[in-house]
Coordinates of C-alpha atoms in Angstrom, one line a residue:
Chain A
M262 CA 33.1 39.3 14.5
D263 CA 35.9 37.9 15.5
V264 CA 37.0 35.4 13.0
F265 CA 38.0 33.0 15.8
N266 CA 35.1 33.9 18.5
P267 CA 34.1 30.8 18.8
A268 CA 30.5 31.6 19.9
F269 CA 30.5 32.6 16.8
W270 CA 30.6 29.6 15.2
T271 CA 28.2 27.5 17.5
F272 CA 25.5 29.4 16.7
V273 CA 26.2 29.3 12.9
A274 CA 26.7 25.2 14.1
I275 CA 23.3 25.4 15.1
M276 CA 21.5 26.7 12.4
A277 CA 23.4 24.9 10.6
G278 CA 21.6 21.9 12.6
I279 CA 18.1 23.6 12.1
Y280 CA 18.2 23.9 8.7
V281 CA 19.3 20.5 8.5
V282 CA 15.9 19.8 9.9
L283 CA 14.0 22.0 7.6
A284 CA 15.1 21.4 4.5
L285 CA 14.6 17.2 5.8
G286 CA 11.0 18.5 5.4
L287 CA 11.4 19.9 2.5
Y288 CA 12.9 16.3 0.8
V289 CA 10.2 14.7 2.7
Q290 CA 7.5 16.9 0.3
F291 CA 9.3 17.4 -2.5
S292 CA 12.4 15.4 -3.1
L293 CA 10.8 12.0 -2.0
A294 CA 6.8 13.0 -3.2
G295 CA 7.8 15.3 -5.8
L296 CA 5.5 17.6 -4.0
P297 CA 6.2 21.5 -5.0
N298 CA 6.3 23.7 -1.7
F299 CA 7.5 27.1 -1.9
G300 CA 5.9 27.8 1.7
H301 CA 7.7 25.4 4.0
V302 CA 8.4 28.3 6.0
A303 CA 4.7 28.7 7.2
F304 CA 5.1 25.0 9.0
M305 CA 8.0 27.4 10.8
A306 CA 6.2 30.4 11.9
V307 CA 2.6 28.2 13.0
A308 CA 4.2 26.2 14.5
A309 CA 6.8 29.2 16.3
Y310 CA 3.9 31.8 16.4
T311 CA 1.3 28.5 18.0
M312 CA 4.1 27.2 21.2
A313 CA 5.1 31.1 22.0
I314 CA 1.1 32.6 22.1
L315 CA -0.2 28.8 24.4
V316 CA 3.2 30.0 26.4
V317 CA 2.6 33.5 26.5
R318 CA -0.9 33.5 27.0
A319 CA -2.1 30.4 27.9
A320 CA 1.2 29.7 30.4
M321 CA 0.6 26.1 29.0
P322 CA 4.0 24.4 29.8
L323 CA 6.8 24.9 27.1
P324 CA 6.8 21.0 25.8
V325 CA 2.8 20.9 25.6
A326 CA 2.8 23.7 24.1
A327 CA 6.2 22.6 21.6
I328 CA 3.2 19.6 20.7
F329 CA 1.0 22.1 20.0
G330 CA 2.6 24.0 17.8
L331 CA 3.3 21.1 15.8
V332 CA -0.3 20.0 16.2
A333 CA -1.1 23.8 14.3
A334 CA 1.7 23.7 11.2
V335 CA 0.1 19.4 10.5
A336 CA -3.7 21.4 10.8
L337 CA -2.3 23.8 8.2
G338 CA -0.5 20.9 6.6
C339 CA -3.5 19.9 5.9
L340 CA -5.5 22.6 4.6
L341 CA -2.5 22.9 2.5
G342 CA -2.5 19.4 1.0
I343 CA -6.1 18.4 1.5
P344 CA -7.6 20.9 -1.6
S345 CA -4.4 20.8 -3.7
V346 CA -2.9 17.1 -3.6
R347 CA -5.2 15.7 -5.7
L348 CA -4.5 18.5 -8.6
R349 CA -1.3 18.6 -11.1
A350 CA 2.2 19.7 -8.7
D351 CA 1.3 22.9 -9.6
Y352 CA -1.1 23.8 -8.8
L353 CA 0.3 23.4 -4.9
A354 CA 3.0 24.6 -5.9
I355 CA 0.9 28.3 -6.5
A356 CA -1.0 27.7 -2.8
S357 CA 2.3 27.3 -1.1
V358 CA 3.7 30.4 -2.1
A359 CA 0.6 31.1 -1.7
A360 CA 0.2 30.5 2.2
G361 CA 3.4 31.6 2.8
E362 CA 2.6 35.1 2.3
M363 CA -0.3 34.1 4.1
V364 CA 0.6 33.5 7.5
R365 CA 3.7 36.7 7.8
Y366 CA 0.9 38.9 6.8
L367 CA -1.9 37.7 9.1
A368 CA 1.4 36.8 11.4
T369 CA 1.9 41.0 10.7
N370 CA -2.2 42.8 11.1
L371 CA -3.0 40.4 14.1
S372 CA -1.8 42.7 16.5
W373 CA -3.9 41.1 19.1
L374 CA -3.0 37.9 18.8
T375 CA 0.1 37.3 17.5
G376 CA 2.7 41.3 17.8
G377 CA 2.4 42.2 14.7
P378 CA 4.9 43.9 13.6
L379 CA 7.2 43.4 16.5
G380 CA 6.2 39.5 17.4
S381 CA 7.2 37.6 20.3
V382 CA 8.3 40.7 22.8
G383 CA 4.3 41.9 22.3
L384 CA 2.9 38.8 22.6
L385 CA 0.9 41.1 25.5
G386 CA 0.6 44.2 23.7
P387 CA 3.7 46.6 23.1
A388 CA 4.0 47.9 26.3
R389 CA 4.7 44.8 28.6
F390 CA 7.4 43.4 27.3
V391 CA 7.2 39.0 27.4
S392 CA 8.9 36.1 26.4
Y393 CA 7.8 32.5 26.0
N394 CA 11.4 31.4 26.3
A395 CA 11.7 30.7 30.0
G396 CA 11.5 26.8 29.7
W397 CA 13.8 26.7 26.8
Q398 CA 16.8 28.0 28.9
D399 CA 15.6 26.5 31.5
L400 CA 15.9 23.7 30.2
L401 CA 19.8 24.9 28.7
D402 CA 21.2 25.5 32.1
R403 CA 19.9 22.5 33.4
L404 CA 21.5 20.1 30.5
S405 CA 25.1 21.8 31.1
R406 CA 25.0 21.5 34.1
A407 CA 24.4 17.8 33.6
L408 CA 26.7 17.9 30.7
S409 CA 29.9 19.8 32.6
S410 CA 31.0 17.0 34.8
V411 CA 31.8 15.6 31.3
L412 CA 33.2 18.7 29.8
G413 CA 34.1 20.7 32.3
S414 CA 33.9 23.7 31.5
A415 CA 33.2 23.8 28.2
A416 CA 30.2 22.7 29.3
T417 CA 28.0 26.2 28.3
P418 CA 23.8 26.5 27.6
D419 CA 25.1 27.2 24.2
R420 CA 26.7 24.3 23.7
A421 CA 23.9 22.0 25.0
M422 CA 22.1 24.0 22.2
L423 CA 23.9 22.4 19.6
L424 CA 24.2 18.9 21.4
V425 CA 19.9 18.9 20.7
V426 CA 19.4 20.2 18.0
W427 CA 22.3 18.2 16.4
S428 CA 21.4 15.1 17.8
L429 CA 17.7 15.5 16.8
A430 CA 19.1 16.2 13.5
G431 CA 20.7 12.5 13.2
A432 CA 17.8 11.0 15.2
L433 CA 15.4 13.1 12.0
L434 CA 17.7 11.7 9.1
W435 CA 18.0 8.0 10.8
V436 CA 14.4 8.0 10.8
F437 CA 12.8 9.5 7.2
R438 CA 16.5 7.2 6.3
R439 CA 15.0 3.9 7.3
L440 CA 11.6 5.4 5.9
E441 CA 13.1 5.9 2.5
R442 CA 14.4 2.6 1.7
S443 CA 10.7 1.7 3.5
P444 CA 7.9 -0.4 0.7
W445 CA 6.6 3.4 1.3
G446 CA 10.0 5.2 0.3
R447 CA 9.4 3.4 -2.7
V448 CA 5.7 4.2 -3.1
L449 CA 6.6 7.9 -2.8
R450 CA 9.8 7.8 -5.3
A451 CA 7.5 6.6 -7.8
I452 CA 4.4 9.0 -7.2
R453 CA 6.8 11.6 -7.7
E454 CA 8.7 10.3 -11.1
D455 CA 5.1 9.2 -13.1
E456 CA 2.4 9.4 -11.2
T457 CA -0.2 7.9 -13.5
A458 CA 1.9 5.3 -13.7
A459 CA 1.7 4.9 -9.7
T460 CA -2.2 4.4 -10.7
A461 CA -1.4 2.2 -13.2
V462 CA -0.4 -0.1 -10.9
G463 CA -3.3 0.3 -7.4
K464 CA -1.4 2.8 -5.5
H465 CA -3.2 5.9 -4.6
V466 CA -1.4 8.4 -5.2
A467 CA -3.2 12.0 -2.8
A468 CA -3.1 9.1 0.1
F469 CA 0.6 8.9 -0.4
K470 CA 1.1 12.8 -1.5
L471 CA -0.6 14.1 1.9
Q472 CA 1.1 11.8 4.0
A473 CA 4.2 13.2 3.0
L474 CA 3.2 17.2 3.2
L475 CA 1.9 16.3 6.2
L476 CA 5.3 15.3 6.8
G477 CA 7.6 17.8 5.4
A478 CA 5.1 19.8 7.7
A479 CA 5.3 19.1 11.2
L480 CA 9.4 18.5 10.5
G481 CA 8.8 22.4 9.0
G482 CA 6.9 23.3 11.7
L483 CA 9.9 21.3 14.6
A484 CA 12.4 23.6 12.0
G485 CA 10.0 26.8 13.3
L486 CA 10.8 25.6 16.9
L487 CA 14.3 25.2 16.7
L488 CA 14.9 28.9 15.7
A489 CA 12.8 30.6 18.4
W490 CA 14.3 28.4 21.0
Q491 CA 17.2 29.3 19.1
I492 CA 16.5 33.5 18.6
G493 CA 14.8 33.9 22.0
V494 CA 12.6 36.1 20.2
F495 CA 10.5 36.1 17.3
S496 CA 9.1 38.5 14.4
P497 CA 7.2 38.6 11.2
N498 CA 10.2 39.2 9.5
D499 CA 11.8 36.5 11.0
F500 CA 10.2 34.1 8.8
E501 CA 10.8 35.6 4.6
P502 CA 10.5 33.1 2.1
T503 CA 13.8 33.7 1.5
L504 CA 14.3 30.6 4.5
T505 CA 12.0 28.0 1.5
F506 CA 14.3 29.2 -0.5
Y507 CA 17.3 28.5 1.7
A508 CA 16.4 24.8 2.0
Y509 CA 15.4 24.0 -0.9
L510 CA 19.2 25.5 -1.9
I511 CA 20.5 23.1 0.6
L512 CA 19.3 19.8 -0.9
I513 CA 20.1 21.7 -4.6
F514 CA 23.9 21.9 -3.3
G515 CA 23.7 19.2 -1.5
G516 CA 22.4 16.6 -4.2
M517 CA 18.9 16.0 -5.5
N518 CA 17.5 13.1 -4.2
R519 CA 20.6 12.1 -1.3
L520 CA 19.2 11.3 2.2
W521 CA 22.9 11.8 3.4
A522 CA 24.0 15.2 1.1
I523 CA 21.6 16.6 3.7
P524 CA 23.9 17.8 6.5
V525 CA 26.6 18.4 3.8
G526 CA 24.4 21.0 1.8
A527 CA 23.4 22.7 5.1
A528 CA 27.4 22.8 6.1
V529 CA 27.9 24.3 2.9
F530 CA 25.3 26.8 2.9
S531 CA 25.6 28.2 6.1
L532 CA 29.7 28.2 6.1
L533 CA 28.6 30.4 2.5
Y534 CA 26.0 32.5 4.0
T535 CA 28.2 33.8 7.7
G536 CA 31.1 33.4 6.2
T537 CA 30.9 35.6 3.1
Q538 CA 31.2 38.3 6.5
F539 CA 34.7 38.3 6.7
L540 CA 35.1 39.5 3.5
T541 CA 36.3 42.3 4.5
F542 CA 39.7 42.6 3.6
F543 CA 41.4 44.9 1.2
P544 CA 40.0 45.0 -1.8
L545 CA 36.4 44.5 -0.2
S546 CA 37.3 47.5 2.7
L547 CA 37.2 50.4 0.5
V548 CA 33.9 50.4 0.1
D549 CA 31.0 51.4 3.3
S550 CA 29.6 48.3 5.3
G551 CA 26.6 49.2 4.0
S552 CA 27.7 48.5 0.0
R553 CA 29.1 45.5 1.8
A554 CA 26.1 43.4 3.1
F555 CA 24.5 44.1 -0.6
L556 CA 28.4 43.2 -2.1
R557 CA 27.8 39.6 0.7
L558 CA 24.5 38.8 -0.9
F559 CA 26.2 38.8 -4.7
S560 CA 28.9 36.7 -4.1
V561 CA 27.2 35.0 -2.2
G562 CA 24.3 34.2 -5.3
F563 CA 27.8 34.8 -7.5
L564 CA 29.5 31.8 -6.4
L565 CA 26.1 29.5 -5.6
V566 CA 25.6 29.7 -9.9
L567 CA 29.4 29.3 -10.4
F568 CA 28.9 26.2 -8.3
M569 CA 26.1 24.8 -10.3
M570 CA 27.5 25.2 -13.9
I571 CA 30.6 23.3 -12.6
R572 CA 27.9 20.4 -10.4
P573 CA 24.8 20.8 -11.5
Q574 CA 23.9 17.3 -9.8
G575 CA 25.2 19.4 -5.6
L576 CA 28.1 17.9 -3.8
L577 CA 27.0 14.2 -3.0
G578 CA 24.8 14.4 -6.5
N579 CA 25.2 11.4 -9.0
R580 CA 25.0 12.9 -12.9
R581 CA 23.7 10.5 -14.7
E582 CA 20.3 10.3 -12.4
L583 CA 20.4 13.8 -13.8
L584 CA 20.9 12.9 -17.4
L585 CA 18.6 11.2 -17.5
E586 CA 14.6 11.9 -18.8
K587 CA 11.7 11.7 -16.7
Chain B
M256 CA -18.9 -12.6 -19.0
L257 CA -15.5 -10.7 -16.9
L258 CA -16.2 -7.4 -18.2
E259 CA -19.6 -5.8 -19.6
V260 CA -19.6 -3.2 -21.0
R261 CA -22.6 -1.1 -21.9
R262 CA -23.2 1.8 -24.2
L263 CA -20.3 3.6 -23.3
T264 CA -20.4 7.8 -24.6
K265 CA -17.4 10.3 -23.7
R266 CA -17.3 13.0 -25.7
F267 CA -15.0 15.5 -25.9
G268 CA -16.4 18.8 -26.9
G269 CA -18.7 17.8 -29.9
V270 CA -16.1 14.2 -30.5
A271 CA -18.3 11.5 -29.1
A272 CA -14.2 8.9 -28.3
A273 CA -16.9 6.7 -27.7
D274 CA -20.5 6.9 -28.8
D275 CA -22.8 4.0 -27.2
L276 CA -20.0 1.2 -26.7
S277 CA -21.4 -2.4 -25.8
F278 CA -18.9 -5.6 -26.4
D279 CA -18.2 -7.6 -23.7
V280 CA -14.4 -9.1 -23.4
E281 CA -15.1 -13.3 -22.0
E282 CA -12.4 -14.8 -19.4
G283 CA -9.9 -16.6 -21.2
S284 CA -9.7 -14.9 -23.4
I285 CA -7.4 -12.4 -25.6
T286 CA -9.3 -9.9 -27.0
A287 CA -8.2 -7.3 -29.5
L288 CA -9.8 -4.2 -30.1
I289 CA -8.4 -2.4 -33.6
G290 CA -9.3 -0.2 -35.7
P291 CA -8.2 3.4 -37.4
N292 CA -5.7 6.0 -35.5
G293 CA -8.5 8.3 -34.3
A294 CA -11.3 5.6 -33.9
G295 CA -10.4 5.9 -29.7
K296 CA -9.4 2.9 -29.1
T297 CA -6.9 4.1 -26.0
T298 CA -9.8 6.4 -24.5
V299 CA -12.0 3.2 -24.5
F300 CA -8.7 1.7 -22.6
N301 CA -8.7 5.3 -20.7
L302 CA -12.1 5.4 -19.1
I303 CA -12.6 1.4 -18.4
S304 CA -9.2 1.7 -16.2
G305 CA -10.3 4.3 -14.6
F306 CA -8.2 7.3 -15.6
L307 CA -11.3 8.6 -17.4
R308 CA -14.6 9.4 -16.1
P309 CA -17.4 7.8 -18.6
D310 CA -20.5 10.7 -19.3
H311 CA -22.8 7.5 -19.1
G312 CA -22.3 3.9 -19.3
E313 CA -21.7 1.1 -17.8
I314 CA -18.8 -0.8 -17.1
R315 CA -18.5 -4.4 -15.1
F316 CA -15.3 -6.0 -14.1
A317 CA -16.6 -9.3 -12.4
K318 CA -19.6 -7.9 -11.6
R319 CA -18.9 -5.1 -10.2
R320 CA -19.8 -1.8 -11.3
L321 CA -16.6 -0.2 -12.3
E322 CA -17.4 3.2 -13.8
G323 CA -15.9 6.5 -12.8
R324 CA -13.3 4.6 -10.4
R325 CA -10.6 5.8 -9.2
G326 CA -7.8 4.3 -11.6
D327 CA -5.7 2.7 -8.3
I328 CA -9.1 1.0 -7.5
V329 CA -9.8 -0.7 -10.3
A330 CA -6.3 -2.2 -10.5
R331 CA -6.2 -3.0 -7.2
S332 CA -9.7 -5.2 -8.3
G333 CA -7.6 -6.7 -10.3
L334 CA -8.5 -5.0 -13.8
V335 CA -4.5 -3.9 -14.9
R336 CA -3.9 -1.5 -17.9
T337 CA -0.1 -1.0 -20.3
F338 CA 0.5 2.5 -21.5
Q339 CA 0.4 3.6 -25.6
T340 CA 4.1 5.6 -24.3
P341 CA 5.4 2.8 -22.0
R342 CA 5.9 4.3 -18.4
V343 CA 8.2 3.8 -16.4
L344 CA 9.6 5.6 -13.4
T345 CA 13.5 6.2 -15.5
R346 CA 15.1 7.4 -11.6
M347 CA 14.3 3.8 -10.4
S348 CA 15.7 0.5 -10.5
V349 CA 14.9 -2.4 -13.5
L350 CA 14.0 -4.2 -10.3
D351 CA 12.1 -1.5 -8.1
N352 CA 9.5 -0.7 -10.9
L353 CA 8.6 -4.2 -10.3
L354 CA 8.3 -4.0 -6.9
L355 CA 6.7 -2.0 -6.9
A356 CA 3.2 -3.3 -8.1
A357 CA 3.3 -5.4 -6.0
Q358 CA -0.2 -6.2 -4.3
D359 CA -0.4 -6.4 0.1
Q360 CA 2.8 -5.2 0.5
P361 CA 2.6 -4.5 4.6
G362 CA 5.3 -1.7 4.7
E363 CA 3.4 0.6 2.4
R364 CA 1.5 2.3 5.5
L365 CA 3.7 4.6 7.1
G366 CA 5.3 3.1 9.8
L367 CA 3.9 -1.2 9.6
G368 CA 7.6 -1.5 8.9
W369 CA 8.6 -0.4 12.6
I370 CA 5.7 -2.3 14.5
M371 CA 6.1 -5.7 11.7
P372 CA 9.3 -5.9 10.7
R373 CA 9.0 -9.6 10.5
R374 CA 6.4 -9.4 7.9
V375 CA 7.1 -6.0 5.6
A376 CA 10.3 -8.7 5.0
R377 CA 9.2 -11.5 4.5
R378 CA 6.5 -10.7 2.2
E379 CA 9.5 -8.8 -0.1
R380 CA 12.1 -11.6 -0.3
E381 CA 8.3 -13.0 -1.9
I382 CA 7.7 -9.5 -4.1
H383 CA 11.6 -10.3 -4.9
A384 CA 11.6 -14.0 -5.7
R385 CA 8.6 -13.3 -8.1
A386 CA 9.6 -9.8 -9.4
L387 CA 13.2 -11.8 -10.8
E388 CA 10.9 -14.4 -11.7
M389 CA 8.9 -11.7 -14.4
L390 CA 12.6 -9.8 -15.2
D391 CA 13.7 -13.8 -16.3
L392 CA 10.4 -13.9 -18.4
V393 CA 10.8 -10.6 -20.6
R394 CA 14.9 -11.6 -20.3
L395 CA 15.4 -8.7 -18.3
R396 CA 17.5 -9.6 -15.6
H397 CA 20.2 -8.4 -17.3
V398 CA 19.4 -5.0 -16.3
S399 CA 17.5 -5.3 -13.6
D400 CA 20.2 -2.5 -11.6
Q401 CA 20.1 -0.1 -14.1
Y402 CA 17.9 2.9 -14.4
A403 CA 14.7 2.1 -15.7
G404 CA 15.4 5.9 -17.8
A405 CA 18.3 4.1 -19.5
L406 CA 16.2 0.8 -21.7
S407 CA 15.6 1.7 -25.2
G408 CA 11.9 1.9 -26.0
G409 CA 10.8 -1.2 -26.9
Q410 CA 12.3 -2.6 -23.1
R411 CA 10.6 -0.3 -21.2
K412 CA 7.9 -1.9 -22.8
L413 CA 8.5 -5.0 -22.0
V414 CA 9.3 -3.7 -17.5
E415 CA 6.2 -2.6 -18.1
F416 CA 4.8 -5.7 -19.0
A417 CA 6.1 -7.6 -16.4
R418 CA 5.4 -4.8 -13.8
A419 CA 2.0 -4.7 -14.9
L420 CA 2.2 -8.9 -14.4
M421 CA 3.3 -7.5 -10.8
V422 CA -0.1 -6.8 -9.3
M423 CA -1.4 -10.7 -10.4
P424 CA -4.5 -9.5 -12.3
R425 CA -6.6 -11.1 -13.3
M426 CA -7.2 -9.3 -17.4
I427 CA -4.4 -7.0 -18.4
L428 CA -5.1 -5.0 -21.2
L429 CA -2.3 -3.7 -23.3
D430 CA -2.6 -0.3 -25.6
E431 CA -0.4 -1.5 -28.8
P432 CA 2.3 -4.3 -26.8
M433 CA 4.3 -4.5 -29.6
A434 CA 4.7 -1.4 -30.9
G435 CA 9.3 -0.7 -31.3
V436 CA 9.6 -3.7 -29.0
L437 CA 12.3 -5.5 -31.2
P438 CA 10.7 -8.0 -34.4
A439 CA 12.0 -11.3 -32.2
L440 CA 10.8 -10.2 -29.5
V441 CA 7.9 -10.0 -30.1
L442 CA 6.7 -13.8 -30.8
Q443 CA 8.2 -14.0 -28.0
L444 CA 5.6 -11.8 -26.1
L445 CA 3.4 -13.0 -27.9
D446 CA 4.0 -16.8 -26.4
H447 CA 4.4 -15.5 -23.0
V448 CA 1.2 -14.0 -23.9
Q449 CA -1.1 -17.3 -24.5
D450 CA 0.6 -18.1 -21.8
L451 CA -0.5 -15.9 -20.0
R452 CA -4.0 -16.9 -20.7
D453 CA -3.1 -20.8 -21.5
H454 CA -1.6 -21.2 -17.9
R455 CA -2.2 -18.3 -15.1
G456 CA -5.7 -17.6 -16.5
V457 CA -5.0 -14.1 -17.6
T458 CA -7.7 -12.7 -19.8
V459 CA -6.1 -10.2 -22.1
F460 CA -7.5 -7.0 -24.0
L461 CA -4.9 -5.2 -26.3
I462 CA -4.7 -2.4 -28.7
E463 CA -2.7 -3.8 -31.9
H464 CA -1.9 -2.2 -35.2
D465 CA 0.6 -5.5 -36.3
M466 CA -2.3 -7.5 -38.5
D467 CA -1.1 -10.4 -38.4
V468 CA -0.6 -10.1 -34.3
V469 CA -4.3 -9.4 -34.0
M470 CA -5.2 -12.5 -36.3
S471 CA -3.3 -15.5 -34.7
V472 CA -3.4 -14.4 -31.4
S473 CA -7.3 -13.4 -30.6
D474 CA -9.7 -15.1 -30.3
R475 CA -12.1 -12.2 -30.9
V476 CA -11.3 -9.1 -32.5
I477 CA -13.5 -5.7 -32.5
V478 CA -13.5 -3.2 -34.2
M479 CA -13.7 0.4 -34.0
D480 CA -14.4 3.5 -35.8
E481 CA -14.8 7.1 -34.6
G482 CA -15.8 6.5 -31.3
R483 CA -18.2 3.6 -32.8
L484 CA -17.8 -0.4 -32.7
I485 CA -18.8 -1.5 -36.2
A486 CA -17.5 -4.9 -35.7
D487 CA -17.3 -7.6 -33.2
G488 CA -16.7 -11.6 -34.5
P489 CA -13.6 -14.1 -35.2
P490 CA -10.8 -13.4 -36.8
Q491 CA -11.7 -15.1 -39.7
A492 CA -14.8 -12.2 -39.7
I493 CA -12.9 -9.2 -39.1
Q494 CA -10.7 -10.0 -41.8
N495 CA -13.8 -10.0 -44.1
D496 CA -16.3 -7.3 -42.7
D497 CA -16.5 -5.2 -45.6
R498 CA -17.1 -2.4 -42.7
V499 CA -13.6 -2.9 -41.5
I500 CA -12.4 -3.1 -44.9
E501 CA -14.6 0.6 -45.8
A502 CA -13.4 1.7 -42.2
Y503 CA -9.3 0.4 -43.2
L504 CA -9.4 1.6 -47.2
G505 CA -12.5 3.9 -47.8
P506 CA -15.2 3.2 -49.4
A507 CA -13.0 2.8 -52.9
A508 CA -11.4 0.5 -51.8
Q509 CA -13.2 -2.4 -51.3
S510 CA -13.5 -4.4 -54.9
E511 CA -10.2 -4.2 -55.0
S512 CA -9.6 -6.2 -51.5
S513 CA -10.4 -9.4 -51.6
G514 CA -9.2 -11.5 -48.2
K515 CA -6.1 -9.9 -47.8
G516 CA -8.2 -8.0 -44.5
P517 CA -7.4 -5.0 -43.4
R518 CA -3.5 -3.6 -42.3
E519 CA -2.1 0.0 -41.6
T520 CA 1.0 1.1 -41.1
P521 CA 2.2 0.9 -36.7
R522 CA 2.5 4.9 -35.9
G523 CA 5.9 4.0 -35.2

């Protein structure tokens, strides 16, 4: 891959935008309401699979299937949240890890429904390759044609996707910024700080936590849909638990409890993650590409550790806030 | 009677932290709950405020049954508590700590801020004005923008006190409100407590270890020991009650003490 290939950087920027939506969901749950969700990827997977299955099997129009995808993600949130929001946070952490893995294993093993390890191309069995993505490609084509009147030949479907993803991400950031600053957001922050104190002043803690969990689930589902449309084909391996941790990295990187740090964190993370692919020069050129792949992941981890040592509050975080005991 | 407690019992394993307790708190009174360490006072508060579920017994507040109800329902019905170790929201400003506690803010419902922004904003202004008034009351207005976590233990007690008042309680449960508060402020706080009752009609029920405070401020004193109620009456009668002196100082001390009343070192 060429460093100066613009198509590559468009791809990186689209992924960064999808990460913004994903991390925003986690922000609502974890940074606002203090809910440790370690299975965020499950909401992505459930939404993506629901959408793809409905498009391919039920021949549903894409927008309708997408809405059902989001509903499925929220339903999973209910399943996970209703029994666990009344319990201590640690139980939700465990339940959510398990939910994330269960969704992935179910997707791998319920071949008749999900296409199994083959993923979305095998939705109707291994003999007939199918795609759910025609509707989305159509939409991007039309959008890029519409844009070409303004942008000329610079308007490509990829760039249309970039525009869609980042407009969506920007709009959602704005909406949640307003929610965060509303009295509703104040109650959530109070719950994050001390549930007992929030209860003592008359707030129904479990209800607020469930709201945050479900909003986060819907955002996770939306990120899953965008990812599915972006990559065109997906399999259970695209919903590894590491995705959840990327979202956490983005929150930590940008600065905990800072909404506007999410796009910054997502940009830095994407640069770090993809940029290290170009570390092919001497002395790294001495090792073969297989070992370099491991070196690359190692260097991502090393840079992260170094960063957290130097700047534990993240790029835009508040160090004083970090030092205050809870 | 504003608060009526009947045969309240709570056991932890073999220990009865509240053992068949019955007492009343009269509307508009300042009632103190005292007893040696481990007598079960805080358990009683936790039971009344909905943070613990009793094994048996009834709790009636303003004629409404409250036993086993959730803590937030109890608080919304006008019975608000504070904690022995103050629970401030450390990474929120002092002002936000108070704003949070106000009731009837429609903006706390998800999305209502969009549907009725003006009502939310109007209520927010009312709440804000009231919060500043409360901060003036506890002399903390100068730190209103600081993180609550940056305050001293005594200041946190005051924040919690002010926050409880923001709920507009009919009755307030104060768990050792004076412990750790600057002595000069204790007198002020005492004034506030009396003012609450006299001018705002708030009933006060407090746990306190400082006997000077208890004897000077309260209309009635309830004494507990090992989960049981051992005395209940006006402060003067309690001071000379043999069983109270015994509970505090042991049977041998009974003959030595005369009229001085029980005293205990506060537990930090």
